[in-house]
Coordinates of C-alpha atoms in Angstrom, one line a residue:
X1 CA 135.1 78.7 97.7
X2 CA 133.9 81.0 94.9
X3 CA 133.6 84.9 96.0
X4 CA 130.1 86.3 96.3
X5 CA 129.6 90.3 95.3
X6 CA 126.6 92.2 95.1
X7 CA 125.9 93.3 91.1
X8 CA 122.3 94.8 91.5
X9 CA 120.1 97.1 94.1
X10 CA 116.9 97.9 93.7
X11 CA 114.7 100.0 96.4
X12 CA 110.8 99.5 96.9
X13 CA 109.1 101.8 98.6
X14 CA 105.0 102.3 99.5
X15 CA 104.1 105.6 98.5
X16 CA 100.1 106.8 98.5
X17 CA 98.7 108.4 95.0
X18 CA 96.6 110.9 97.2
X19 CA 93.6 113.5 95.4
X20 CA 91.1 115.3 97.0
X21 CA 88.8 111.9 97.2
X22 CA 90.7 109.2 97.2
X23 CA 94.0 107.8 98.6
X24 CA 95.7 104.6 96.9
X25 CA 98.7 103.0 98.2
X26 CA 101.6 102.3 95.2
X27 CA 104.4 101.2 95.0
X28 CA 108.1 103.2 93.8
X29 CA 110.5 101.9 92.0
X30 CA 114.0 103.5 92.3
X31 CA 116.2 103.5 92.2
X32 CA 117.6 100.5 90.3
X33 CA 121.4 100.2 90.1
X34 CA 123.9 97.1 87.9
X35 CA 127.5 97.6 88.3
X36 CA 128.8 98.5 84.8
X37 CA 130.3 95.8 84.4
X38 CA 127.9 93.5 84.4
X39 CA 125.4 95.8 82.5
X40 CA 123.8 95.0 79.3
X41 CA 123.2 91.5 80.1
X42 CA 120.0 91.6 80.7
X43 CA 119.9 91.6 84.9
X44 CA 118.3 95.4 84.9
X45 CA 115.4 94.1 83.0
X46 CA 115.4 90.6 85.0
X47 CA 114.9 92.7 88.2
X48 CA 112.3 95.5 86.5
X49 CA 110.2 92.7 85.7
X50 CA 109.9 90.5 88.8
X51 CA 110.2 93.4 91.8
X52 CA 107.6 95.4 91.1
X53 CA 104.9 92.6 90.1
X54 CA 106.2 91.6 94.2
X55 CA 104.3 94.6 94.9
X56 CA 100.4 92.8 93.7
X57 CA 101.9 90.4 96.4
X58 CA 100.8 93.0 98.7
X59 CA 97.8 94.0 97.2
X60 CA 99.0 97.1 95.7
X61 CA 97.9 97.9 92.1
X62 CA 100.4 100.4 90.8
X63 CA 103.9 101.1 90.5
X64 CA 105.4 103.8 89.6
X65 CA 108.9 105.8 89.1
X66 CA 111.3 108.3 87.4
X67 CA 113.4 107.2 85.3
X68 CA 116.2 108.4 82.9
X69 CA 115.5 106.1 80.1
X70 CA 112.3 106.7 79.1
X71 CA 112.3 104.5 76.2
X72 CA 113.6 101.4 78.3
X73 CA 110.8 101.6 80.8
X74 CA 107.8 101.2 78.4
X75 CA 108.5 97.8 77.3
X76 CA 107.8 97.1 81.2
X77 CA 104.1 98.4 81.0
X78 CA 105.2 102.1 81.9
X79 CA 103.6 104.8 80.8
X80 CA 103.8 108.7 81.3
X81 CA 102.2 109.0 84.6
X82 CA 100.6 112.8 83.3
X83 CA 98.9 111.1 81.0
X84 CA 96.8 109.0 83.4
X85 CA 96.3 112.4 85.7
X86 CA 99.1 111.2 88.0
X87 CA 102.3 113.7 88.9
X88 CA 105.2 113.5 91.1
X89 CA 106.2 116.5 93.6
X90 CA 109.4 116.5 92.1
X91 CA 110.7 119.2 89.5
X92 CA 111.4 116.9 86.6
X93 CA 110.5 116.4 83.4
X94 CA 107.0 114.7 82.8
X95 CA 108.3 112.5 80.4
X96 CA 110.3 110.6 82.9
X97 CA 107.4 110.3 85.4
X98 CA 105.8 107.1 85.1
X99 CA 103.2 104.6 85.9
X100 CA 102.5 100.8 85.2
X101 CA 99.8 98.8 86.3
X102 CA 100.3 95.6 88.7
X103 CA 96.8 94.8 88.5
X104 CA 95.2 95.1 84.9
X105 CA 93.0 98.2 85.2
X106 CA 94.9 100.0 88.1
X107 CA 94.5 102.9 86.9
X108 CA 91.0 103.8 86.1
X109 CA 89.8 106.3 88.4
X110 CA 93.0 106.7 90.1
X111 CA 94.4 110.5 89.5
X112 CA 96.5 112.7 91.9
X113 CA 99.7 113.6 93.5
X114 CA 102.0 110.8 94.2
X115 CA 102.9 111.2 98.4
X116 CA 106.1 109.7 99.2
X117 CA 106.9 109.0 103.2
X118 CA 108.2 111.7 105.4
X119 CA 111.9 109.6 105.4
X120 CA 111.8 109.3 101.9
X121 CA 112.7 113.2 101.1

């Protein structure tokens, strides 16, 4: 019988991108966690590829996150998230904020203040 162990989490969580006239549902990535040990072979970037495409699934358009490596997440179709007119309501740097489209064009026209759920903080 061969010995089963978790190596990889990942939470997804529906968050709204909300301005004055509009709200759009999203999607959050984080966090996103590989055992060291098992690191650098390529599960991290298995996972950031698949989970949040799950969310277009659902019909949402967007994803987005904070992340540490902010030259890792670009190669996923991240991008700074000020740069489109979105922020996050956390105090942290805006070059770790970030957005990537799930549906092409997602972002046109979206702008605001990423809301995360009451549980969430």
């Amino acid at each position: 019988m061969t010995e089963k162990q978790i190596v990889w989490y990942i939470l997804l969580t529906e968050v709204k991108i909300d301005s004055d006239t509009q709200s759009v549902t999203s999607l959050s990535v984080a966090p996103l966690a590989v055992l060291p040990e098992f690191q650098r072979k390529g599960i991290g970037g298995d996972v950031d590829s698949v989970s949040p495409s799950e969310g277009s699934t659902f019909g949402l358009r967007l994803s987005s996150r904070i992340g540490a490596y902010k030259e890792y997440y670009p190669r996923f179709g991240y991008r700074k998230a000020i740069d489109l007119g979105i922020e996050f309501p956390f105090e942290v740097s805006h070059e770790y904020c970030m957005v990537a489209e799930l549906i092409p064009g997602a972002t046109e026209n979206v702008k605001g203040m990423v809301c995360y759920p009451t549980d969430f903080k």
